[in-house]
XYZ file of C-alpha atoms in Angstrom:
739
model
C -0.055 0.285 -0.121
C 2.798 2.576 0.395
C 2.970 3.281 -3.482
C -0.945 3.311 -3.399
C -1.043 5.943 -0.649
C 2.105 8.223 -2.276
C 0.581 8.287 -5.252
C -2.906 9.444 -3.794
C -1.024 11.899 -1.461
C 0.464 13.281 -4.638
C -2.796 13.821 -6.414
C -4.246 15.666 -3.470
C -1.212 17.899 -3.348
C -1.697 18.323 -7.405
C -5.177 19.334 -6.759
C -4.386 22.230 -4.215
C -1.428 23.277 -5.888
C 0.283 24.290 -9.078
C 2.592 21.274 -10.862
C 5.491 22.646 -12.111
C 7.034 21.690 -15.729
C 3.824 19.711 -16.602
C 1.543 21.164 -18.418
C -0.736 18.386 -19.145
C -1.411 14.955 -17.518
C -3.264 11.809 -18.117
C -4.467 9.585 -15.280
C -6.478 6.721 -14.246
C -10.236 7.412 -13.951
C -11.463 8.349 -11.780
C -8.457 10.546 -11.311
C -8.503 10.986 -7.202
C -9.968 9.466 -4.066
C -10.743 11.710 -1.995
C -13.463 14.493 -0.804
C -16.246 12.152 -2.312
C -19.349 11.518 -0.262
C -18.305 9.075 2.540
C -19.409 5.437 1.458
C -18.473 2.538 3.255
C -19.147 -1.713 2.636
C -21.277 -0.833 -0.728
C -23.383 -3.364 -2.149
C -21.316 -5.924 -4.600
C -24.763 -6.391 -6.703
C -25.591 -10.182 -6.186
C -29.096 -9.802 -5.147
C -31.873 -6.959 -5.173
C -34.717 -5.193 -3.219
C -37.798 -4.017 -4.527
C -40.012 -1.749 -2.339
C -38.782 -3.574 0.751
C -40.097 -6.114 -0.188
C -37.225 -8.953 -0.553
C -37.028 -11.029 -4.105
C -35.606 -14.481 -3.673
C -33.567 -15.085 -6.602
C -33.698 -19.000 -8.081
C -30.618 -20.119 -9.345
C -30.203 -22.929 -12.319
C -27.101 -25.457 -11.674
C -24.947 -25.781 -14.853
C -23.207 -28.583 -15.983
C -19.880 -29.406 -17.542
C -18.387 -28.267 -20.065
C -18.550 -24.688 -18.953
C -16.993 -21.668 -21.270
C -17.256 -18.242 -21.825
C -14.899 -15.684 -23.585
C -16.980 -12.853 -22.637
C -18.299 -11.930 -26.159
C -21.481 -12.127 -24.794
C -23.123 -10.885 -21.346
C -23.782 -13.791 -19.255
C -23.569 -11.997 -15.955
C -27.124 -12.510 -13.565
C -29.351 -9.640 -13.969
C -31.411 -8.877 -11.049
C -34.688 -7.994 -11.087
C -35.886 -5.204 -8.446
C -39.416 -5.417 -9.739
C -42.350 -7.902 -8.157
C -44.297 -7.520 -11.311
C -41.561 -8.824 -13.545
C -42.945 -11.622 -15.625
C -40.003 -14.001 -14.023
C -41.334 -13.054 -10.495
C -44.287 -15.563 -9.104
C -45.241 -15.285 -5.447
C -45.998 -17.806 -2.428
C -47.368 -17.672 1.053
C -45.807 -18.988 4.279
C -47.219 -19.236 7.816
C -45.636 -19.709 11.457
C -47.361 -22.717 11.832
C -49.515 -25.604 10.720
C -51.552 -27.833 12.223
C -52.089 -31.053 10.368
C -51.257 -29.436 7.314
C -53.741 -26.563 7.704
C -53.105 -23.120 8.589
C -55.610 -21.940 11.303
C -55.444 -18.054 12.308
C -55.444 -19.737 16.255
C -54.351 -23.197 17.434
C -55.477 -23.713 21.449
C -53.988 -27.342 22.252
C -53.090 -29.510 24.950
C -50.042 -31.352 25.497
C -51.791 -34.405 27.865
C -54.426 -36.680 26.234
C -57.635 -36.150 25.422
C -60.529 -38.547 25.349
C -63.899 -38.727 23.909
C -66.865 -40.162 25.484
C -69.926 -42.399 24.118
C -72.704 -43.495 26.403
C -73.755 -47.074 26.112
C -77.323 -47.292 25.799
C -77.807 -50.785 27.367
C -75.952 -50.531 30.831
C -75.735 -46.280 30.741
C -71.807 -46.283 31.134
C -69.252 -44.285 28.711
C -66.917 -45.915 26.522
C -63.766 -43.903 26.681
C -62.116 -43.151 23.536
C -58.259 -41.662 23.166
C -57.927 -38.906 20.697
C -55.989 -38.714 18.095
C -52.582 -36.211 18.354
C -52.142 -34.014 15.535
C -48.672 -32.536 13.973
C -47.769 -29.318 14.396
C -44.787 -27.612 12.352
C -43.432 -24.406 13.264
C -41.289 -22.796 10.466
C -38.140 -21.046 10.384
C -38.508 -17.095 10.282
C -35.085 -16.593 8.071
C -36.126 -19.940 5.945
C -40.071 -19.638 5.842
C -40.455 -22.993 4.251
C -38.205 -24.837 6.219
C -39.808 -26.480 9.727
C -37.494 -25.461 12.327
C -39.614 -27.580 15.055
C -42.325 -29.923 15.278
C -44.282 -31.800 18.005
C -47.735 -33.546 18.615
C -50.272 -32.038 20.403
C -54.458 -32.590 21.309
C -57.352 -30.649 20.857
C -58.396 -28.399 23.975
C -61.910 -30.117 23.800
C -63.236 -33.776 23.925
C -66.354 -35.013 22.129
C -69.133 -36.704 24.486
C -72.104 -38.553 22.818
C -75.427 -39.081 24.576
C -78.479 -40.491 22.873
C -76.966 -40.192 19.647
C -76.394 -36.167 19.913
C -72.943 -34.952 20.303
C -71.882 -32.038 22.027
C -68.345 -30.368 21.692
C -67.072 -29.508 25.717
C -64.007 -27.320 26.186
C -61.392 -28.393 27.980
C -58.925 -25.671 29.721
C -55.816 -25.334 26.971
C -52.294 -25.507 28.041
C -50.949 -22.732 25.134
C -52.254 -20.846 22.386
C -50.645 -19.784 19.479
C -51.267 -16.932 16.876
C -50.431 -17.636 13.163
C -49.452 -14.896 10.611
C -49.004 -15.156 7.121
C -45.927 -13.876 5.165
C -45.733 -13.292 1.162
C -42.723 -14.070 -0.383
C -41.388 -13.402 -3.665
C -39.432 -15.824 -6.383
C -37.512 -15.240 -9.268
C -37.009 -17.425 -11.951
C -33.294 -17.680 -13.168
C -33.190 -16.440 -16.762
C -31.373 -19.906 -18.153
C -28.420 -17.843 -20.220
C -26.447 -16.195 -17.560
C -23.381 -18.018 -15.954
C -21.952 -15.367 -13.284
C -23.026 -13.691 -9.984
C -21.270 -10.028 -10.479
C -22.832 -7.181 -10.288
C -19.624 -4.943 -9.737
C -17.030 -6.467 -12.277
C -17.077 -4.524 -15.251
C -17.657 -6.202 -18.636
C -16.130 -4.325 -21.219
C -13.867 -4.191 -24.522
C -11.371 -1.651 -24.211
C -9.685 -1.568 -20.283
C -7.755 -4.927 -21.222
C -4.599 -4.993 -23.578
C -5.156 -7.307 -26.202
C -7.029 -9.744 -24.705
C -7.451 -13.969 -26.391
C -11.141 -12.679 -27.775
C -13.350 -9.863 -27.634
C -14.675 -9.013 -24.153
C -13.259 -9.328 -20.721
C -14.454 -8.506 -17.026
C -12.491 -6.263 -15.034
C -11.728 -5.803 -11.616
C -11.174 -2.482 -9.715
C -11.813 -0.567 -6.430
C -15.645 0.535 -7.245
C -18.910 -1.219 -6.802
C -21.935 -2.042 -9.159
C -22.560 1.940 -8.959
C -19.063 3.102 -9.814
C -18.713 4.645 -6.451
C -15.694 3.589 -4.169
C -16.443 0.860 -1.732
C -15.069 2.266 1.333
C -13.744 5.942 1.240
C -14.243 6.559 4.990
C -10.291 7.297 4.935
C -7.926 7.693 2.223
C -6.251 4.925 2.009
C -8.882 1.876 3.241
C -8.045 -1.803 1.579
C -9.793 -4.873 1.263
C -12.058 -6.922 -0.949
C -13.329 -5.062 -3.291
C -15.001 -6.886 -6.637
C -16.425 -10.494 -6.548
C -16.653 -12.704 -9.437
C -18.778 -15.893 -8.650
C -20.092 -18.337 -10.641
C -23.747 -20.369 -10.420
C -23.921 -23.540 -8.895
C -22.289 -26.317 -10.882
C -22.779 -29.934 -10.614
C -19.330 -31.658 -10.081
C -21.261 -34.864 -8.421
C -22.193 -36.962 -11.781
C -23.200 -36.394 -15.114
C -25.336 -38.575 -18.082
C -22.944 -40.964 -19.813
C -25.529 -41.986 -22.603
C -28.645 -42.473 -20.500
C -27.128 -43.558 -17.183
C -25.751 -40.874 -14.429
C -22.321 -41.498 -13.483
C -20.503 -39.821 -10.922
C -17.590 -38.091 -11.496
C -14.424 -39.322 -10.100
C -10.666 -37.827 -8.864
C -9.192 -39.628 -12.137
C -11.250 -37.431 -14.429
C -8.963 -34.824 -14.312
C -11.734 -31.770 -13.896
C -9.759 -28.522 -14.517
C -10.818 -25.179 -14.347
C -8.978 -22.703 -16.629
C -8.527 -19.214 -17.510
C -6.553 -15.952 -18.722
C -5.930 -12.769 -16.214
C -4.131 -9.974 -17.187
C -3.181 -7.170 -14.255
C -3.302 -3.534 -15.282
C -4.207 -3.782 -19.005
C -4.762 -0.103 -20.163
C -6.062 1.176 -16.587
C -3.916 1.082 -13.336
C -1.624 -1.146 -12.261
C -2.099 -3.264 -9.003
C 0.729 -2.820 -6.564
C 2.834 -6.026 -5.132
C 0.175 -6.060 -2.100
C -2.520 -5.857 -4.003
C -4.021 -9.676 -5.334
C -6.338 -11.419 -7.473
C -7.928 -14.628 -5.528
C -9.336 -17.523 -6.687
C -11.580 -19.424 -4.353
C -13.676 -22.850 -4.326
C -17.231 -23.363 -2.295
C -17.995 -26.847 -1.000
C -21.517 -27.910 -0.498
C -20.087 -30.240 1.946
C -18.283 -28.239 4.382
C -20.161 -24.680 3.431
C -17.022 -22.805 3.408
C -14.961 -20.907 0.589
C -11.142 -21.905 0.443
C -8.596 -19.829 -1.443
C -6.874 -22.429 -4.156
C -5.014 -19.630 -6.139
C -3.763 -16.247 -6.096
C -1.551 -13.667 -7.701
C -0.024 -10.394 -6.337
C -0.461 -6.805 -8.621
C 2.319 -6.524 -11.139
C 2.987 -4.470 -13.996
C 0.902 -4.874 -17.752
C 2.055 -8.119 -19.272
C 0.498 -10.123 -21.704
C -2.740 -12.410 -20.695
C -1.485 -15.760 -19.090
C -3.365 -19.018 -18.925
C -3.853 -20.800 -15.490
C -5.367 -24.168 -14.938
C -6.358 -25.371 -11.834
C -7.581 -29.632 -11.142
C -10.327 -29.948 -8.998
C -10.053 -33.417 -7.517
C -11.161 -33.302 -3.762
C -14.072 -35.202 -2.784
C -15.628 -32.381 -1.096
C -16.004 -30.459 -4.495
C -17.233 -32.807 -6.563
C -20.490 -32.282 -5.475
C -23.302 -30.766 -6.887
C -23.701 -26.916 -5.825
C -19.931 -26.369 -6.525
C -19.106 -23.035 -7.027
C -15.897 -20.836 -7.877
C -15.260 -17.337 -7.282
C -12.473 -14.558 -8.070
C -12.183 -11.618 -5.670
C -9.517 -8.720 -5.559
C -8.003 -7.558 -2.736
C -7.796 -3.466 -3.752
C -7.405 0.271 -2.525
C -11.728 0.533 -2.016
C -11.198 4.170 -2.178
C -11.255 4.403 -6.046
C -10.798 3.355 -9.327
C -7.542 1.224 -8.548
C -5.841 -2.078 -8.923
C -7.182 -3.226 -12.052
C -7.443 -7.037 -13.046
C -8.596 -8.753 -16.462
C -10.047 -11.971 -16.531
C -10.685 -13.909 -20.013
C -11.651 -17.329 -21.611
C -13.054 -19.279 -18.586
C -13.016 -23.038 -19.398
C -14.396 -25.710 -17.072
C -14.468 -29.433 -17.848
C -13.084 -32.942 -17.565
C -10.538 -34.377 -19.120
C -8.562 -31.115 -18.594
C -4.212 -31.124 -18.637
C -1.679 -28.835 -18.818
C -0.458 -29.920 -22.131
C -3.960 -29.212 -23.765
C -3.750 -26.734 -26.942
C -6.493 -24.030 -27.920
C -7.794 -24.621 -31.130
C -9.511 -21.030 -31.784
C -9.087 -18.598 -34.174
C -10.895 -14.962 -32.501
C -11.499 -11.596 -33.005
C -9.658 -9.912 -30.202
C -10.291 -6.329 -30.614
C -13.543 -4.127 -31.328
C -13.703 -2.134 -34.612
C -13.587 1.330 -34.004
C -14.252 3.436 -37.388
C -15.018 2.590 -41.161
C -14.197 6.253 -41.987
C -10.571 7.350 -42.350
C -10.275 10.054 -39.638
C -13.689 10.080 -37.667
C -15.622 7.991 -35.564
C -19.028 9.700 -36.269
C -19.521 12.897 -38.838
C -22.485 14.986 -39.838
C -24.444 13.083 -42.706
C -24.659 16.654 -44.672
C -20.710 17.210 -44.837
C -20.010 13.451 -46.096
C -22.621 13.637 -48.758
C -20.315 16.431 -50.372
C -17.767 13.822 -51.067
C -18.039 10.331 -49.990
C -15.049 8.660 -51.110
C -12.982 11.288 -49.215
C -14.007 10.281 -46.013
C -14.739 6.490 -46.360
C -11.992 4.226 -45.197
C -10.023 1.932 -47.319
C -10.774 -1.095 -45.299
C -12.234 -2.914 -42.574
C -9.100 -3.637 -40.270
C -9.621 -6.863 -37.454
C -7.200 -7.958 -35.222
C -7.369 -11.710 -34.934
C -5.739 -13.795 -32.354
C -5.047 -17.252 -33.227
C -4.871 -19.051 -29.968
C -3.891 -22.373 -31.378
C -0.116 -23.902 -31.700
C -0.308 -23.988 -35.396
C -0.602 -22.132 -38.476
C -4.158 -21.832 -39.889
C -6.230 -20.495 -43.049
C -8.691 -17.618 -41.987
C -11.548 -16.561 -44.037
C -13.284 -13.217 -43.417
C -16.170 -11.278 -44.825
C -18.189 -8.004 -43.903
C -21.782 -6.790 -45.041
C -22.893 -3.388 -44.607
C -26.952 -2.616 -43.691
C -28.522 0.717 -43.872
C -29.947 1.683 -40.789
C -32.484 -0.894 -40.067
C -32.635 -2.446 -43.471
C -32.562 -6.228 -43.039
C -31.005 -6.973 -46.621
C -27.359 -5.870 -46.732
C -26.680 -3.073 -49.081
C -22.884 -4.559 -49.514
C -21.140 -7.683 -49.196
C -17.605 -8.255 -49.415
C -15.373 -10.854 -51.131
C -14.227 -13.594 -48.664
C -10.703 -12.369 -47.789
C -7.870 -15.421 -47.502
C -4.921 -15.940 -45.810
C -2.838 -19.053 -45.545
C -0.109 -17.887 -43.157
C -1.801 -16.784 -40.172
C 0.995 -17.388 -37.573
C 0.358 -19.828 -34.458
C -0.046 -18.312 -31.574
C -0.122 -14.791 -31.999
C -2.237 -12.003 -33.164
C -2.876 -11.091 -36.602
C -4.107 -7.744 -38.069
C -6.335 -8.264 -41.009
C -7.527 -5.778 -43.684
C -10.562 -6.452 -45.707
C -10.377 -3.701 -48.789
C -13.675 -2.087 -49.568
C -13.254 -2.591 -53.354
C -14.963 -5.982 -53.390
C -16.684 -5.277 -56.938
C -14.017 -3.342 -58.762
C -15.039 -0.268 -57.249
C -14.300 1.845 -54.133
C -16.952 1.634 -51.386
C -19.273 4.070 -49.902
C -21.968 4.185 -47.857
C -25.344 5.297 -50.132
C -26.510 8.595 -49.882
C -30.073 10.054 -49.496
C -32.162 12.864 -48.652
C -31.966 12.141 -44.637
C -30.073 14.816 -42.613
C -28.524 12.280 -40.630
C -28.264 8.284 -40.989
C -26.570 5.449 -39.801
C -25.364 1.943 -40.898
C -24.595 -1.394 -39.209
C -21.315 -3.253 -40.489
C -21.125 -6.931 -39.817
C -17.773 -8.671 -39.515
C -17.487 -12.585 -39.682
C -14.049 -14.272 -39.541
C -13.497 -18.284 -39.855
C -10.482 -20.668 -39.944
C -10.854 -24.107 -41.109
C -9.738 -25.787 -37.559
C -11.734 -23.279 -35.475
C -13.940 -25.008 -32.830
C -15.576 -21.697 -30.897
C -16.813 -20.049 -34.830
C -20.168 -19.137 -33.444
C -18.939 -17.253 -30.070
C -16.028 -15.255 -30.648
C -15.663 -14.562 -34.857
C -18.158 -12.089 -35.379
C -18.302 -8.282 -34.627
C -20.647 -5.491 -35.500
C -20.324 -1.700 -35.537
C -22.967 1.046 -36.121
C -21.786 3.445 -38.080
C -23.038 6.863 -37.369
C -23.542 9.846 -39.423
C -25.293 12.385 -37.304
C -24.581 16.201 -36.761
C -21.449 16.281 -34.990
C -17.629 14.811 -35.664
C -16.293 12.859 -33.201
C -12.680 11.062 -32.862
C -13.219 8.622 -29.904
C -15.324 5.631 -29.277
C -17.889 6.329 -26.383
C -15.156 5.048 -24.058
C -12.960 6.659 -21.597
C -10.214 4.661 -20.277
C -8.170 7.530 -18.298
C -8.658 11.205 -17.857
C -6.868 13.784 -19.106
C -6.155 17.821 -17.600
C -4.643 20.631 -17.695
C -2.191 21.574 -14.447
C -1.433 25.265 -15.107
C -4.028 28.405 -14.560
C -3.763 29.938 -18.058
C -2.906 27.009 -20.526
C -4.974 25.594 -23.028
C -5.684 22.862 -25.074
C -7.350 22.744 -28.721
C -8.238 19.780 -31.007
C -8.512 20.045 -34.886
C -11.376 19.282 -36.819
C -11.806 19.987 -40.559
C -15.307 20.398 -42.234
C -15.385 20.313 -46.360
C -18.201 22.850 -46.432
C -19.079 26.173 -44.937
C -21.010 25.341 -41.651
C -22.401 26.851 -38.445
C -20.726 24.955 -35.237
C -23.362 25.669 -32.778
C -22.036 23.831 -29.736
C -19.103 21.556 -28.142
C -19.718 18.309 -26.650
C -17.180 17.231 -23.876
C -16.950 14.607 -21.045
C -15.905 16.401 -17.996
C -15.971 13.093 -16.232
C -17.508 12.676 -12.464
C -14.403 12.087 -10.611
C -13.651 11.899 -6.725
C -11.947 15.342 -6.205
C -13.833 18.533 -5.500
C -15.668 19.892 -8.245
C -16.966 23.000 -6.856
C -15.484 26.515 -8.415
C -14.263 24.028 -11.426
C -14.212 26.655 -14.192
C -13.254 26.899 -17.947
C -13.281 29.176 -20.579
C -14.607 27.350 -24.053
C -12.792 28.597 -27.185
C -13.238 28.272 -30.935
C -10.507 29.307 -33.545
C -10.334 28.889 -36.926
C -6.265 29.179 -37.125
C -3.831 28.511 -34.193
C -1.404 31.423 -35.183
C -4.754 34.043 -34.323
C -6.738 34.514 -31.809
C -10.204 32.675 -30.808
C -13.246 33.404 -32.818
C -15.594 32.580 -29.471
C -15.026 32.549 -26.376
C -17.654 31.555 -23.675
C -15.788 33.268 -20.742
C -15.844 31.712 -17.447
C -18.757 28.942 -17.148
C -19.131 26.392 -14.764
C -17.929 22.818 -15.454
C -20.655 20.277 -16.070
C -19.576 16.606 -14.791
C -20.980 13.432 -16.547
C -20.232 9.740 -16.118
C -17.278 8.390 -18.480
C -17.988 8.168 -21.759
C -21.317 10.886 -21.771
C -21.404 14.290 -22.588
C -22.545 17.468 -22.116
C -23.500 19.904 -24.722
C -22.048 23.494 -24.478
C -24.068 25.746 -26.807
C -22.552 28.575 -28.828
C -25.172 31.350 -28.457
C -25.038 32.811 -31.921
C -22.563 29.762 -33.519
C -19.391 30.299 -35.415
C -19.359 29.643 -38.809
C -16.503 27.551 -40.314
C -15.131 26.302 -43.299
C -12.138 23.921 -43.296
C -9.892 23.370 -40.407
C -11.086 24.956 -37.224
C -10.357 24.141 -33.243
C -12.096 23.850 -30.129
C -10.826 23.434 -26.736
C -10.827 25.343 -23.645
C -8.643 27.458 -21.071
C -7.944 26.546 -17.515
C -9.196 29.468 -15.525
C -9.299 27.910 -11.593
C -7.064 26.255 -9.615
C -8.829 22.940 -9.276
C -7.815 20.788 -12.410
C -10.483 19.768 -14.861
C -10.632 16.447 -15.678
C -12.053 15.297 -19.059
C -12.877 11.562 -20.724
C -9.648 10.304 -22.328
C -9.781 7.816 -25.128
C -6.268 5.842 -25.088
C -7.192 3.557 -27.723
C -6.809 5.834 -30.453
C -3.930 8.032 -31.202
C -4.735 11.855 -31.882
C -1.344 13.501 -30.910
C -1.070 15.317 -34.433
C -4.765 16.669 -33.936
C -4.148 17.804 -30.301
C -2.291 21.284 -29.123
C -1.659 23.069 -26.078
C -0.658 26.338 -24.674
C 1.132 27.645 -22.009
C 1.296 31.293 -23.522
C -0.689 32.932 -26.132
C -0.003 32.197 -29.451
C 2.759 29.500 -28.632
C 0.994 26.112 -29.657
C 2.585 22.674 -29.692
C 1.424 18.850 -30.091
C 0.193 17.176 -27.216
C 2.698 14.567 -25.399
C 0.124 11.988 -25.196
C -1.052 9.637 -27.514
C -4.624 9.092 -27.287
C -8.237 11.176 -27.671
C -9.441 13.985 -25.699
C -13.314 13.401 -25.567
C -14.406 16.387 -27.407
C -16.692 16.777 -30.291
C -17.766 19.334 -32.958
C -21.770 19.944 -32.950
C -23.465 21.469 -36.183
C -26.994 20.396 -34.261
C -29.592 22.317 -32.562
C -29.521 19.783 -30.093
C -33.016 19.104 -30.110
C -32.849 16.648 -33.001
C -35.557 13.566 -32.765
C -33.967 10.605 -32.420
C -32.353 8.694 -35.852
C -34.741 7.194 -37.915
C -34.554 3.363 -37.578
C -37.515 2.513 -40.356
C -37.186 -1.344 -41.285
C -37.800 -3.342 -44.016
C -39.245 -6.718 -42.656
C -38.571 -10.126 -44.706
C -41.739 -11.663 -46.022
C -41.671 -13.854 -43.056
C -39.120 -15.008 -40.574
C -40.847 -17.255 -38.643
C -39.538 -15.617 -35.298
C -41.183 -13.337 -32.653
C -39.935 -12.071 -29.806
C -41.871 -11.534 -26.149
C -42.871 -9.744 -23.929
C -43.103 -6.424 -25.393
C -42.659 -4.106 -23.682
C -39.571 -6.040 -21.405
C -38.184 -5.344 -18.267
C -35.105 -7.581 -17.931
C -35.472 -10.571 -20.261
C -36.696 -10.901 -23.880
C -37.685 -14.519 -25.111
C -37.032 -15.157 -28.995
C -40.013 -17.766 -30.582
C -39.550 -19.873 -33.559
C -36.329 -21.578 -33.206
C -36.053 -24.863 -34.649
C -34.458 -27.727 -32.438
C -30.685 -27.327 -32.352
C -30.862 -23.831 -34.154
C -29.019 -20.937 -32.274
C -29.424 -17.199 -33.170
C -27.722 -13.935 -32.363
C -29.860 -11.058 -30.785
C -29.105 -7.738 -30.755
C -30.290 -4.395 -29.503
C -29.749 -0.663 -30.843
C -30.839 2.745 -29.445
C -32.640 5.041 -31.236
C -28.923 6.564 -32.129
C -28.066 3.605 -34.159
C -25.359 2.380 -31.173
C -25.378 -1.222 -30.586
C -26.318 -1.441 -26.449
C -26.585 -5.172 -26.312
C -25.263 -8.473 -27.802
C -26.371 -12.445 -27.046
C -26.604 -15.311 -28.696
C -29.330 -17.702 -27.452
C -30.375 -21.695 -28.271
C -33.795 -20.773 -27.554
C -33.107 -19.686 -23.662
C -34.080 -16.033 -22.508
C -32.230 -13.579 -23.372
C -31.038 -11.161 -20.795
C -31.246 -7.491 -21.003
C -28.591 -5.355 -19.379
C -29.627 -1.991 -17.271
C -30.790 0.038 -20.322
C -32.740 3.185 -19.785
C -36.573 3.002 -20.433
C -37.696 3.575 -24.489
C -37.850 2.128 -27.484
C -34.927 -0.116 -29.026
C -34.582 -1.974 -32.263
C -34.095 -5.781 -32.015
C -32.402 -7.677 -34.626
C -32.340 -11.509 -34.812
C -30.072 -13.278 -37.150
C -30.126 -16.947 -37.944
C -26.450 -18.195 -39.320
C -25.361 -14.652 -39.914
C -28.633 -13.708 -42.042
C -30.788 -11.178 -40.873
C -34.493 -13.225 -40.014
C -36.338 -10.465 -37.863
C -36.167 -6.926 -37.049
C -38.497 -4.980 -35.066
C -39.072 -2.713 -32.143
C -39.105 -3.127 -28.624
C -39.821 -1.045 -25.772
C -38.141 -1.548 -22.310
C -40.174 -0.424 -19.341
C -39.178 -0.519 -15.888
């Protein structure tokens, strides 16, 4: 913790004084871990409560083999609404009497007798009354019997001259019943993990085995510190837990056969410290624990201390102890880290669990390893009206995939891509199959698919719309690939709105200026004369003080002369990492060709802005300590700032779709909350389901074999659902999410 304490201490000093000699800096996100509303022992997102009503979440038991490369989102989503379709209710009581649930029960503990008059001699026959069973239920486990006993009724029956009378007896005790309603949520059938606080992402790691990882840090599920009651709190942070797994027996044909120690059941995974985020120090660690249903205890079986960034490494743990070879076995990862901020990152990928595992096992898989940034030459998004002036000038030359051959042999790869306009089902453009017969073994390989598949240069087709978007679908397969469906596809929504952007909506770090009076400006270029109406900036929410954070926004047509627009001193509006606040330019600024937007630091407090370190815009980013003296930034990344030519009140992008004549597929429920069911798949058939928001950005992807599709925590509103079988669009429609 010494290095972490020193680092945080330096951050505190930097925020209250001027840093000498360094105009700009890049830090982890958030950039400081103090002066944040105190929060201790935050929840890790592994349960839910709705309106003070507990929902008991039922978990299915998984079977071997188990595999997740984190291309799809398979983390359990817990519903918070008792009206959710997955929730059902059941009543419980304090006690039952002979299977009944009376409001009040009076009873005697000693034997009770009934009497019947003998009409011949006038005497009475004595008959012992049968006792009955009382079961008292556990208040914590309402359907579990806590204790039970036999008692007798507090009355006897007297029968005389054929008439039976009920004669009360003084009860030994009286019990009063009460009814409780309990809510249960059925499992979704498509998730593997309980992990509300780890972060599923594609950008925080450094060259993962396949596209998508889960990352550990010091923030909870709401991106707040676990415990910042002190500056240097330390302890268990994130947890990532499997659902129950059956390691007791398995089907061989139609016979259940127990697992034995000699079956070589193994758990393997790939792990990386730091990646593109914050380095865990030596005293920090990532720990793997096993749970035994026999002992009801978690035991540590593997751990690794913090280290600098390095390539993902594979780990294999064998499971051969009898206490683990049971139904209900579970495993979990947890990190020990600084709990007061976004520190000490670890990344997990490619978890496999099955029998017959060996350290000599080879992986035969060819996976897409990095996200696709853009299909344009310079920008990730640009105004549609500007693009249409000269499409060939702005379209890129190729689709750039980064593939990872995890096997030990050279393999041949074939890849293609399709381009769909807006919500259309039929592709506008399909590339030729691109082949490479020399894909190196056990290595990453860049793969370019050119845009000239039909002997003419591809451009996105122009129309009369003012804004537009396209869906680009990529697919790559190798001849010996074994996980073709899971990690060999990639999609990108190419946005043509009314703004220019260099970033990909992700902020891995923060950028800030150190000295009052220093300036930063980012270069953009428009092909036509147009009016710049606003600046989008992601001034991120951090744990540093936010009062009196003020900047002066500026627009330049030329850095050799003064600004053509200054906002004057304005308050900084902080937003979550990767989101933007729109700063309006009241009268607008007419620009043509190159122009520059940025800000001047005018308060002593540092003003942090989101920083996308995946893409290098060093040559387009300039800083100045003295008026008129500009130089390029010393950092190779992208400041999250955008140039907007819109009005800020545009209606959502059009998502009109052309439906096929018949797809045989449908979705329900609609409106939906936390899950979506796909109806119409044939036996053994699978499909991929994509959700897009009304800006055309993909917000969720999942493959399904017929099980429900788990929806992430998306805002209420309209979405486009697209379902494909074998890479061909089959169904496109609109979905309403209402919570």
